[in-house]
Amino acid sequence: MTIASTPLAVAVVIFLAAALVTMVTVPLVRRLGLRHGFTDAPDSRKQHSVPMVRLGGVAMVLGFSVALGLTWLAGGFGMLIPARDQLIWTTLAGSLCFFIIGLADDLFSLSPWPRLAGQVAVAMVVWSQGVRIGAIDLPWASSTADAVVLPGLVSLIATVIWLVGITNAINWLDGLDGLAAGVAGIAAIGLVSVSFSLHQVAAAFLAAALAGSCLGFLRHNFNPARIFMGDGGSYFLGFSLAAISIVGPAKGLTTVSLLLPLLILSLPLADMSAVIMGRLSSGHSPFYPDRRHLHHRLLRAGFSHRRTVLLIYVFTQWLAALAMVVANVEMRFLWLGLATAILVGTVVVMQRQKQAELAQEAAAEDALPGNRQSCSCDHHG
């Protein structure tokens, strides 16, 4: 049995290769960034207090690309029909273009509108090459079992909104050490499982490479981070997740399969929607910088940096498990049960730790000399 005949083995090799290449490359990129001053300066909206290199996306792109390239050279794509093989390279090319747009912003601080125009242009090109939302099944609106093929213009608009929307949702999530990489990695692992269950091998390979890149980067990016992914990295992650969900679970676009990527990525999408609505209601631009994001709210609620990130992680993995149930993945209810236990257990432990810390702080305040009740009154009658 060759590697090309065992898709799961190929996915594991892709995952490990991407993780290893990314993990080894990050320190080299960090040294390069420090040498040339490619750093992110601290300000009132950011959590770091010292300049940080923000070129980590370079290492992630290398890990992703090298893993797919080596697998192709080793014949790992041999089981794919040419059309599906082409979708992998189209997705890779699109992710590189989105990365370049983000990297340009990291280096030259572009305004939001040129970035958005570039994203829309790349999304339109990718759509023309076959990565598209082309049909949808609406069983409540049609008595036939056939999916409704979307007109070209509708397909183009839906695809562009999907690709650009998810890309910016992941970008806006990148506000705490390890948050965007961890959420994207969990979502990618969920897409691997869902894609295999729907027999979408090409999408599973892409998702495995993305998950490996995220894991390798987290080795250096989890709090306290030594490097940031920058807009280049977050644009790369967001576009890749969005494109993979079209190449794989959403490709046939039954109603159920359309919900899968929405479920897995619902947290960053809901956060982005809430932030945009809040900014517009305040009379600001959708790109107005503020501290409305979910992670900002959790920090203000008293959660520490790490606990905020971990809480969002466990909620994302629960959503991914829920998507597995919808997709009828093998042992789906076992995975959902485990994910639910992890979510509930994490919340309970964090709440108890928070209460214990508050009690310790209260006790420490009471022990301060200025807070001790002293009686200097004269008790003589």
mmCIF file of C-alpha atoms in Angstrom:
data_model
loop_
_atom_site.group_PDB
_atom_site.id
_atom_site.type_symbol
_atom_site.label_atom_id
_atom_site.label_comp_id
_atom_site.label_asym_id
_atom_site.label_seq_id
_atom_site.Cartn_x
_atom_site.Cartn_y
_atom_site.Cartn_z
ATOM 1 C CA MET A 1 0.000 0.000 0.000
ATOM 2 C CA THR A 2 1.505 3.317 -1.079
ATOM 3 C CA ILE A 3 1.050 6.635 0.641
ATOM 4 C CA ALA A 4 -1.015 7.855 -2.292
ATOM 5 C CA SER A 5 -3.630 5.154 -1.607
ATOM 6 C CA THR A 6 -4.139 6.064 2.067
ATOM 7 C CA PRO A 7 -5.589 9.566 2.350
ATOM 8 C CA LEU A 8 -5.512 9.604 6.152
ATOM 9 C CA ALA A 9 -1.792 8.787 6.168
ATOM 10 C CA VAL A 10 -1.182 11.564 3.652
ATOM 11 C CA ALA A 11 -3.084 14.016 5.855
ATOM 12 C CA VAL A 12 -1.000 13.036 8.898
ATOM 13 C CA VAL A 13 2.252 13.476 6.954
ATOM 14 C CA ILE A 14 1.102 16.869 5.653
ATOM 15 C CA PHE A 15 0.155 17.975 9.178
ATOM 16 C CA LEU A 16 3.489 16.935 10.701
ATOM 17 C CA ALA A 17 5.530 18.416 7.853
ATOM 18 C CA ALA A 18 3.729 21.761 8.061
ATOM 19 C CA ALA A 19 4.114 21.883 11.856
ATOM 20 C CA LEU A 20 7.827 21.046 11.730
ATOM 21 C CA VAL A 21 8.714 23.485 8.938
ATOM 22 C CA THR A 22 6.779 26.310 10.624
ATOM 23 C CA MET A 23 8.220 25.652 14.070
ATOM 24 C CA VAL A 24 11.799 25.563 12.771
ATOM 25 C CA THR A 25 11.371 28.632 10.555
ATOM 26 C CA VAL A 26 9.836 30.977 13.151
ATOM 27 C CA PRO A 27 13.100 31.706 15.037
ATOM 28 C CA LEU A 28 14.827 32.548 11.746
ATOM 29 C CA VAL A 29 12.027 34.930 10.779
ATOM 30 C CA ARG A 30 12.116 36.507 14.238
ATOM 31 C CA ARG A 31 15.845 37.211 14.018
ATOM 32 C CA LEU A 32 15.352 38.719 10.554
ATOM 33 C CA GLY A 33 12.542 40.944 11.821
ATOM 34 C CA LEU A 34 14.561 42.176 14.800
ATOM 35 C CA ARG A 35 17.562 42.903 12.605
ATOM 36 C CA HIS A 36 15.556 45.041 10.163
ATOM 37 C CA GLY A 37 13.126 46.596 12.639
ATOM 38 C CA PHE A 38 9.946 44.909 11.360
ATOM 39 C CA THR A 39 8.199 45.174 14.712
ATOM 40 C CA ASP A 40 4.788 46.066 16.100
ATOM 41 C CA ALA A 41 4.991 48.974 18.549
ATOM 42 C CA PRO A 42 2.811 48.837 21.703
ATOM 43 C CA ASP A 43 -0.121 51.226 22.128
ATOM 44 C CA SER A 44 -3.254 51.630 24.268
ATOM 45 C CA ARG A 45 -5.268 49.087 22.238
ATOM 46 C CA LYS A 46 -2.647 46.318 22.345
ATOM 47 C CA GLN A 47 -1.676 43.897 25.076
ATOM 48 C CA HIS A 48 2.103 43.812 24.558
ATOM 49 C CA SER A 49 4.393 46.354 26.236
ATOM 50 C CA VAL A 50 7.530 45.907 24.101
ATOM 51 C CA PRO A 51 8.028 45.943 20.297
ATOM 52 C CA MET A 52 7.272 42.529 18.748
ATOM 53 C CA VAL A 53 8.259 41.102 15.368
ATOM 54 C CA ARG A 54 5.091 40.707 13.296
ATOM 55 C CA LEU A 55 6.325 38.599 10.392
ATOM 56 C CA GLY A 56 5.310 35.204 11.793
ATOM 57 C CA GLY A 57 2.976 34.703 8.858
ATOM 58 C CA VAL A 58 6.059 34.141 6.690
ATOM 59 C CA ALA A 59 6.851 30.954 8.615
ATOM 60 C CA MET A 60 3.236 29.779 8.476
ATOM 61 C CA VAL A 61 3.039 30.248 4.712
ATOM 62 C CA LEU A 62 6.336 28.382 4.280
ATOM 63 C CA GLY A 63 5.134 25.486 6.423
ATOM 64 C CA PHE A 64 1.840 25.279 4.536
ATOM 65 C CA SER A 65 3.422 25.534 1.081
ATOM 66 C CA VAL A 66 6.374 23.227 1.709
ATOM 67 C CA ALA A 67 4.133 20.530 3.214
ATOM 68 C CA LEU A 68 1.833 20.552 0.192
ATOM 69 C CA GLY A 69 4.766 20.708 -2.245
ATOM 70 C CA LEU A 70 6.608 17.776 -0.672
ATOM 71 C CA THR A 71 3.417 15.725 -0.563
ATOM 72 C CA TRP A 72 2.821 16.414 -4.244
ATOM 73 C CA LEU A 73 6.398 15.409 -5.107
ATOM 74 C CA ALA A 74 5.989 12.199 -3.118
ATOM 75 C CA GLY A 75 2.846 11.309 -5.067
ATOM 76 C CA GLY A 76 0.474 12.023 -2.198
ATOM 77 C CA PHE A 77 -2.038 13.695 -4.509
ATOM 78 C CA GLY A 78 -2.191 10.662 -6.746
ATOM 79 C CA MET A 79 -5.711 9.717 -5.681
ATOM 80 C CA LEU A 80 -7.137 13.094 -6.698
ATOM 81 C CA ILE A 81 -8.756 13.727 -10.034
ATOM 82 C CA PRO A 82 -7.088 16.587 -11.959
ATOM 83 C CA ALA A 83 -9.908 19.052 -11.213
ATOM 84 C CA ARG A 84 -9.538 18.531 -7.465
ATOM 85 C CA ASP A 85 -5.763 18.715 -7.748
ATOM 86 C CA GLN A 86 -6.154 22.078 -9.478
ATOM 87 C CA LEU A 87 -8.308 23.401 -6.622
ATOM 88 C CA ILE A 88 -5.455 22.784 -4.180
ATOM 89 C CA TRP A 89 -3.060 24.933 -6.190
ATOM 90 C CA THR A 90 -5.697 27.616 -6.751
ATOM 91 C CA THR A 91 -6.304 27.777 -2.994
ATOM 92 C CA LEU A 92 -2.566 27.929 -2.349
ATOM 93 C CA ALA A 93 -2.127 30.743 -4.883
ATOM 94 C CA GLY A 94 -5.024 32.689 -3.378
ATOM 95 C CA SER A 95 -3.684 32.290 0.143
ATOM 96 C CA LEU A 96 -0.288 33.588 -1.002
ATOM 97 C CA CYS A 97 -1.935 36.641 -2.587
ATOM 98 C CA PHE A 98 -3.889 37.400 0.585
ATOM 99 C CA PHE A 99 -0.688 36.955 2.580
ATOM 100 C CA ILE A 100 1.092 39.490 0.357
ATOM 101 C CA ILE A 101 -1.730 42.006 0.905
ATOM 102 C CA GLY A 102 -1.408 41.584 4.669
ATOM 103 C CA LEU A 103 2.382 41.669 4.549
ATOM 104 C CA ALA A 104 2.241 44.959 2.639
ATOM 105 C CA ASP A 105 0.101 46.344 5.436
ATOM 106 C CA ASP A 106 2.565 45.066 8.053
ATOM 107 C CA LEU A 107 5.451 46.783 6.288
ATOM 108 C CA PHE A 108 3.802 49.967 4.943
ATOM 109 C CA SER A 109 0.650 50.457 7.093
ATOM 110 C CA LEU A 110 -1.897 50.567 4.276
ATOM 111 C CA SER A 111 -5.315 52.136 4.836
ATOM 112 C CA PRO A 112 -8.293 49.710 5.088
ATOM 113 C CA TRP A 113 -9.898 50.448 1.715
ATOM 114 C CA PRO A 114 -6.933 49.496 -0.531
ATOM 115 C CA ARG A 115 -6.588 46.285 1.473
ATOM 116 C CA LEU A 116 -10.277 45.522 1.016
ATOM 117 C CA ALA A 117 -10.081 46.269 -2.718
ATOM 118 C CA GLY A 118 -7.130 43.903 -3.065
ATOM 119 C CA GLN A 119 -8.967 41.154 -1.193
ATOM 120 C CA VAL A 120 -12.034 41.503 -3.402
ATOM 121 C CA ALA A 121 -9.906 41.410 -6.558
ATOM 122 C CA VAL A 122 -8.089 38.227 -5.496
ATOM 123 C CA ALA A 123 -11.358 36.603 -4.435
ATOM 124 C CA MET A 124 -12.818 37.318 -7.877
ATOM 125 C CA VAL A 125 -9.821 35.721 -9.592
ATOM 126 C CA VAL A 126 -10.027 32.666 -7.328
ATOM 127 C CA TRP A 127 -13.749 32.391 -8.130
ATOM 128 C CA SER A 128 -12.937 32.418 -11.843
ATOM 129 C CA GLN A 129 -10.590 29.469 -11.283
ATOM 130 C CA GLY A 130 -13.239 27.248 -9.717
ATOM 131 C CA VAL A 131 -13.071 27.939 -5.981
ATOM 132 C CA ARG A 132 -16.651 29.089 -5.713
ATOM 133 C CA ILE A 133 -20.047 28.657 -4.106
ATOM 134 C CA GLY A 134 -21.887 27.409 -7.157
ATOM 135 C CA ALA A 135 -25.067 25.669 -5.995
ATOM 136 C CA ILE A 136 -27.275 25.304 -2.964
ATOM 137 C CA ASP A 137 -29.966 22.867 -1.921
ATOM 138 C CA LEU A 138 -33.059 24.470 -0.351
ATOM 139 C CA PRO A 139 -35.322 21.516 0.534
ATOM 140 C CA TRP A 140 -38.004 23.760 2.055
ATOM 141 C CA ALA A 141 -38.196 25.864 -1.133
ATOM 142 C CA SER A 142 -38.015 23.127 -3.754
ATOM 143 C CA SER A 143 -39.810 19.815 -4.145
ATOM 144 C CA THR A 144 -36.968 18.328 -6.161
ATOM 145 C CA ALA A 145 -33.824 16.821 -4.706
ATOM 146 C CA ASP A 146 -31.569 18.677 -7.109
ATOM 147 C CA ALA A 147 -29.511 21.592 -5.850
ATOM 148 C CA VAL A 148 -30.301 25.044 -7.206
ATOM 149 C CA VAL A 149 -27.438 26.259 -9.378
ATOM 150 C CA LEU A 150 -26.643 29.868 -8.576
ATOM 151 C CA PRO A 151 -26.421 32.372 -11.461
ATOM 152 C CA GLY A 152 -22.877 33.513 -12.171
ATOM 153 C CA LEU A 153 -23.259 36.948 -10.610
ATOM 154 C CA VAL A 154 -24.921 35.566 -7.462
ATOM 155 C CA SER A 155 -22.223 32.901 -7.172
ATOM 156 C CA LEU A 156 -19.515 35.557 -7.530
ATOM 157 C CA ILE A 157 -21.029 37.846 -4.886
ATOM 158 C CA ALA A 158 -21.604 34.989 -2.439
ATOM 159 C CA THR A 159 -18.060 33.682 -2.904
ATOM 160 C CA VAL A 160 -16.427 37.102 -2.507
ATOM 161 C CA ILE A 161 -18.435 37.883 0.633
ATOM 162 C CA TRP A 162 -17.539 34.476 2.072
ATOM 163 C CA LEU A 163 -13.812 34.681 1.345
ATOM 164 C CA VAL A 164 -13.365 38.316 2.356
ATOM 165 C CA GLY A 165 -15.691 38.080 5.361
ATOM 166 C CA ILE A 166 -13.986 35.104 7.005
ATOM 167 C CA THR A 167 -10.545 36.535 6.243
ATOM 168 C CA ASN A 168 -11.325 39.728 8.128
ATOM 169 C CA ALA A 169 -13.066 37.849 10.943
ATOM 170 C CA ILE A 170 -9.838 35.939 11.633
ATOM 171 C CA ASN A 171 -7.803 39.122 11.256
ATOM 172 C CA TRP A 172 -9.904 40.934 13.850
ATOM 173 C CA LEU A 173 -9.612 37.942 16.175
ATOM 174 C CA ASP A 174 -5.839 38.357 16.237
ATOM 175 C CA GLY A 175 -5.709 40.541 19.337
ATOM 176 C CA LEU A 176 -4.184 38.258 21.981
ATOM 177 C CA ASP A 177 -1.172 35.945 22.006
ATOM 178 C CA GLY A 178 -2.056 32.652 20.343
ATOM 179 C CA LEU A 179 -5.745 33.464 19.835
ATOM 180 C CA ALA A 180 -6.055 33.557 16.039
ATOM 181 C CA ALA A 181 -3.596 30.702 15.466
ATOM 182 C CA GLY A 182 -5.324 28.492 18.034
ATOM 183 C CA VAL A 183 -8.862 29.156 16.821
ATOM 184 C CA ALA A 184 -7.829 28.682 13.182
ATOM 185 C CA GLY A 185 -5.972 25.481 14.066
ATOM 186 C CA ILE A 186 -8.988 24.039 15.892
ATOM 187 C CA ALA A 187 -11.254 25.034 13.009
ATOM 188 C CA ALA A 188 -8.836 23.430 10.523
ATOM 189 C CA ILE A 189 -8.790 20.159 12.473
ATOM 190 C CA GLY A 190 -12.579 20.203 12.468
ATOM 191 C CA LEU A 191 -12.545 20.733 8.707
ATOM 192 C CA VAL A 192 -10.165 17.766 8.290
ATOM 193 C CA SER A 193 -12.642 15.464 10.015
ATOM 194 C CA VAL A 194 -15.690 16.896 8.272
ATOM 195 C CA SER A 195 -13.987 16.816 4.853
ATOM 196 C CA PHE A 196 -13.032 13.156 5.205
ATOM 197 C CA SER A 197 -16.583 12.289 6.292
ATOM 198 C CA LEU A 198 -17.885 13.982 3.130
ATOM 199 C CA HIS A 199 -15.165 12.278 0.991
ATOM 200 C CA GLN A 200 -13.564 15.626 0.118
ATOM 201 C CA VAL A 201 -9.933 14.498 0.220
ATOM 202 C CA ALA A 202 -8.445 17.630 -1.365
ATOM 203 C CA ALA A 203 -10.019 19.836 1.299
ATOM 204 C CA ALA A 204 -8.794 17.486 4.026
ATOM 205 C CA PHE A 205 -5.196 17.791 2.769
ATOM 206 C CA LEU A 206 -5.404 21.581 2.726
ATOM 207 C CA ALA A 207 -6.941 21.690 6.204
ATOM 208 C CA ALA A 208 -4.268 19.326 7.554
ATOM 209 C CA ALA A 209 -1.512 21.591 6.220
ATOM 210 C CA LEU A 210 -3.194 24.628 7.756
ATOM 211 C CA ALA A 211 -3.657 22.916 11.120
ATOM 212 C CA GLY A 212 0.015 21.912 11.143
ATOM 213 C CA SER A 213 1.121 25.466 10.377
ATOM 214 C CA CYS A 214 -0.997 26.777 13.252
ATOM 215 C CA LEU A 215 0.389 24.226 15.697
ATOM 216 C CA GLY A 216 3.989 24.937 14.709
ATOM 217 C CA PHE A 217 3.415 28.675 15.080
ATOM 218 C CA LEU A 218 1.716 28.337 18.478
ATOM 219 C CA ARG A 219 4.966 26.925 19.837
ATOM 220 C CA HIS A 220 6.292 30.499 19.631
ATOM 221 C CA ASN A 221 3.079 32.545 19.741
ATOM 222 C CA PHE A 222 1.218 31.313 22.826
ATOM 223 C CA ASN A 223 1.303 33.711 25.763
ATOM 224 C CA PRO A 224 3.850 35.092 26.400
ATOM 225 C CA ALA A 225 4.410 35.371 22.643
ATOM 226 C CA ARG A 226 7.853 35.844 21.124
ATOM 227 C CA ILE A 227 6.499 36.757 17.677
ATOM 228 C CA PHE A 228 3.240 37.893 16.057
ATOM 229 C CA MET A 229 1.767 36.572 12.814
ATOM 230 C CA GLY A 230 0.893 40.087 11.602
ATOM 231 C CA ASP A 231 -1.842 40.906 9.115
ATOM 232 C CA GLY A 232 -0.013 38.752 6.574
ATOM 233 C CA GLY A 233 -0.455 35.695 8.774
ATOM 234 C CA SER A 234 -4.061 36.401 9.764
ATOM 235 C CA TYR A 235 -5.094 37.126 6.165
ATOM 236 C CA PHE A 236 -3.430 33.886 5.105
ATOM 237 C CA LEU A 237 -5.236 31.896 7.812
ATOM 238 C CA GLY A 238 -8.607 33.497 7.154
ATOM 239 C CA PHE A 239 -8.545 33.060 3.400
ATOM 240 C CA SER A 240 -7.279 29.479 3.662
ATOM 241 C CA LEU A 241 -10.080 28.498 6.052
ATOM 242 C CA ALA A 242 -12.688 30.160 3.857
ATOM 243 C CA ALA A 243 -11.387 28.589 0.646
ATOM 244 C CA ILE A 244 -11.014 25.129 2.183
ATOM 245 C CA SER A 245 -14.632 25.213 3.312
ATOM 246 C CA ILE A 246 -15.678 25.927 -0.277
ATOM 247 C CA VAL A 247 -13.361 23.336 -1.816
ATOM 248 C CA GLY A 248 -14.596 20.737 0.668
ATOM 249 C CA PRO A 249 -17.720 20.737 2.839
ATOM 250 C CA ALA A 250 -19.551 23.482 0.979
ATOM 251 C CA LYS A 251 -18.642 22.347 -2.535
ATOM 252 C CA GLY A 252 -21.851 20.472 -3.217
ATOM 253 C CA LEU A 253 -23.633 22.989 -1.022
ATOM 254 C CA THR A 254 -26.509 21.111 0.424
ATOM 255 C CA THR A 255 -28.134 23.079 3.201
ATOM 256 C CA VAL A 256 -26.408 20.939 5.832
ATOM 257 C CA SER A 257 -22.933 21.218 4.350
ATOM 258 C CA LEU A 258 -23.317 24.989 4.067
ATOM 259 C CA LEU A 259 -23.841 25.127 7.831
ATOM 260 C CA LEU A 260 -20.652 23.208 8.675
ATOM 261 C CA PRO A 261 -18.049 25.938 8.125
ATOM 262 C CA LEU A 262 -20.498 28.474 9.522
ATOM 263 C CA LEU A 263 -20.758 26.433 12.706
ATOM 264 C CA ILE A 264 -17.019 25.939 13.090
ATOM 265 C CA LEU A 265 -16.229 29.602 12.409
ATOM 266 C CA SER A 266 -19.330 31.099 14.028
ATOM 267 C CA LEU A 267 -17.424 32.629 16.947
ATOM 268 C CA PRO A 268 -15.110 34.929 14.916
ATOM 269 C CA LEU A 269 -17.947 35.667 12.470
ATOM 270 C CA ALA A 270 -20.331 36.634 15.275
ATOM 271 C CA ASP A 271 -17.629 38.732 16.921
ATOM 272 C CA MET A 272 -16.930 40.585 13.668
ATOM 273 C CA SER A 273 -20.643 41.199 13.044
ATOM 274 C CA ALA A 274 -21.200 42.535 16.565
ATOM 275 C CA VAL A 275 -18.174 44.834 16.324
ATOM 276 C CA ILE A 276 -19.261 46.242 12.947
ATOM 277 C CA MET A 277 -22.808 46.875 14.183
ATOM 278 C CA GLY A 278 -21.484 48.561 17.321
ATOM 279 C CA ARG A 279 -19.172 50.835 15.359
ATOM 280 C CA LEU A 280 -21.842 51.791 12.844
ATOM 281 C CA SER A 281 -24.378 52.505 15.583
ATOM 282 C CA SER A 282 -21.806 54.825 17.172
ATOM 283 C CA GLY A 283 -21.376 56.693 13.894
ATOM 284 C CA HIS A 284 -17.911 55.279 13.189
ATOM 285 C CA SER A 285 -16.392 53.452 10.229
ATOM 286 C CA PRO A 286 -16.475 49.620 10.329
ATOM 287 C CA PHE A 287 -12.661 49.826 10.482
ATOM 288 C CA TYR A 288 -12.591 52.262 13.443
ATOM 289 C CA PRO A 289 -10.098 50.939 16.025
ATOM 290 C CA ASP A 290 -11.608 50.228 19.438
ATOM 291 C CA ARG A 291 -11.842 47.578 22.153
ATOM 292 C CA ARG A 292 -15.244 46.054 21.345
ATOM 293 C CA HIS A 293 -13.995 42.561 20.447
ATOM 294 C CA LEU A 294 -14.959 39.503 22.475
ATOM 295 C CA HIS A 295 -11.464 39.067 23.873
ATOM 296 C CA HIS A 296 -11.457 42.690 25.034
ATOM 297 C CA ARG A 297 -14.778 42.134 26.817
ATOM 298 C CA LEU A 298 -13.491 39.003 28.545
ATOM 299 C CA LEU A 299 -10.384 40.855 29.711
ATOM 300 C CA ARG A 300 -12.550 43.637 31.129
ATOM 301 C CA ALA A 301 -14.681 40.998 32.881
ATOM 302 C CA GLY A 302 -11.614 40.018 34.877
ATOM 303 C CA PHE A 303 -10.254 37.045 32.925
ATOM 304 C CA SER A 304 -6.498 36.875 32.504
ATOM 305 C CA HIS A 305 -4.816 36.873 29.097
ATOM 306 C CA ARG A 306 -4.316 33.095 29.059
ATOM 307 C CA ARG A 307 -7.755 32.280 30.449
ATOM 308 C CA THR A 308 -9.426 34.464 27.839
ATOM 309 C CA VAL A 309 -7.594 32.631 25.057
ATOM 310 C CA LEU A 310 -8.278 29.178 26.530
ATOM 311 C CA LEU A 311 -11.972 29.959 27.001
ATOM 312 C CA ILE A 312 -12.309 30.916 23.335
ATOM 313 C CA TYR A 313 -10.340 27.779 22.383
ATOM 314 C CA VAL A 314 -12.679 25.420 24.234
ATOM 315 C CA PHE A 315 -15.777 27.090 22.832
ATOM 316 C CA THR A 316 -14.363 26.770 19.309
ATOM 317 C CA GLN A 317 -13.608 23.067 19.786
ATOM 318 C CA TRP A 318 -17.187 22.556 21.013
ATOM 319 C CA LEU A 319 -18.510 24.229 17.852
ATOM 320 C CA ALA A 320 -16.233 22.013 15.742
ATOM 321 C CA ALA A 321 -17.620 18.925 17.525
ATOM 322 C CA LEU A 322 -21.153 20.162 16.855
ATOM 323 C CA ALA A 323 -20.280 20.443 13.163
ATOM 324 C CA MET A 324 -19.106 16.825 13.257
ATOM 325 C CA VAL A 325 -22.536 15.787 14.534
ATOM 326 C CA VAL A 326 -24.239 17.655 11.694
ATOM 327 C CA ALA A 327 -21.884 15.987 9.187
ATOM 328 C CA ASN A 328 -22.537 12.482 10.635
ATOM 329 C CA VAL A 329 -18.857 11.923 11.395
ATOM 330 C CA GLU A 330 -18.059 8.520 12.895
ATOM 331 C CA MET A 331 -18.317 8.540 16.725
ATOM 332 C CA ARG A 332 -19.719 12.061 16.468
ATOM 333 C CA PHE A 333 -21.688 11.935 19.717
ATOM 334 C CA LEU A 334 -18.635 10.714 21.593
ATOM 335 C CA TRP A 335 -16.646 13.698 20.303
ATOM 336 C CA LEU A 336 -19.479 16.074 21.148
ATOM 337 C CA GLY A 337 -19.727 14.607 24.645
ATOM 338 C CA LEU A 338 -15.984 15.026 25.191
ATOM 339 C CA ALA A 339 -16.044 18.559 23.798
ATOM 340 C CA THR A 340 -18.973 19.463 26.046
ATOM 341 C CA ALA A 341 -17.190 18.023 29.081
ATOM 342 C CA ILE A 342 -14.068 20.029 28.238
ATOM 343 C CA LEU A 343 -16.094 23.219 27.801
ATOM 344 C CA VAL A 344 -18.077 22.822 31.034
ATOM 345 C CA GLY A 345 -15.023 21.682 32.999
ATOM 346 C CA THR A 346 -12.942 24.614 31.776
ATOM 347 C CA VAL A 347 -15.627 27.149 32.680
ATOM 348 C CA VAL A 348 -16.109 25.647 36.162
ATOM 349 C CA VAL A 349 -12.372 25.522 36.896
ATOM 350 C CA MET A 350 -11.819 29.076 35.666
ATOM 351 C CA GLN A 351 -14.716 30.372 37.740
ATOM 352 C CA ARG A 352 -13.405 28.689 40.874
ATOM 353 C CA GLN A 353 -9.885 29.978 40.262
ATOM 354 C CA LYS A 354 -11.245 33.480 39.736
ATOM 355 C CA GLN A 355 -13.244 33.333 42.984
ATOM 356 C CA ALA A 356 -10.210 32.042 44.885
ATOM 357 C CA GLU A 357 -8.051 34.856 43.530
ATOM 358 C CA LEU A 358 -10.659 37.459 44.480
ATOM 359 C CA ALA A 359 -10.803 36.011 47.981
ATOM 360 C CA GLN A 360 -6.997 36.172 48.245
ATOM 361 C CA GLU A 361 -6.976 39.773 47.056
ATOM 362 C CA ALA A 362 -9.648 40.693 49.593
ATOM 363 C CA ALA A 363 -7.714 38.995 52.364
ATOM 364 C CA ALA A 364 -4.529 40.789 51.329
ATOM 365 C CA GLU A 365 -6.306 44.151 51.376
ATOM 366 C CA ASP A 366 -7.724 43.458 54.809
ATOM 367 C CA ALA A 367 -4.240 42.622 56.046
ATOM 368 C CA LEU A 368 -2.808 46.004 55.039
ATOM 369 C CA PRO A 369 -2.037 48.269 58.019
ATOM 370 C CA GLY A 370 -4.245 51.062 56.743
ATOM 371 C CA ASN A 371 -7.227 48.744 56.503
ATOM 372 C CA ARG A 372 -6.978 47.286 59.978
ATOM 373 C CA GLN A 373 -9.536 48.584 62.420
ATOM 374 C CA SER A 374 -7.749 50.106 65.362
ATOM 375 C CA CYS A 375 -9.435 51.424 68.484
ATOM 376 C CA SER A 376 -7.774 54.289 70.286
ATOM 377 C CA CYS A 377 -10.798 55.386 72.243
ATOM 378 C CA ASP A 378 -10.736 55.948 75.991
ATOM 379 C CA HIS A 379 -12.806 53.389 77.848
ATOM 380 C CA HIS A 380 -12.647 55.212 81.195
ATOM 381 C CA GLY A 381 -15.998 56.279 82.454
#
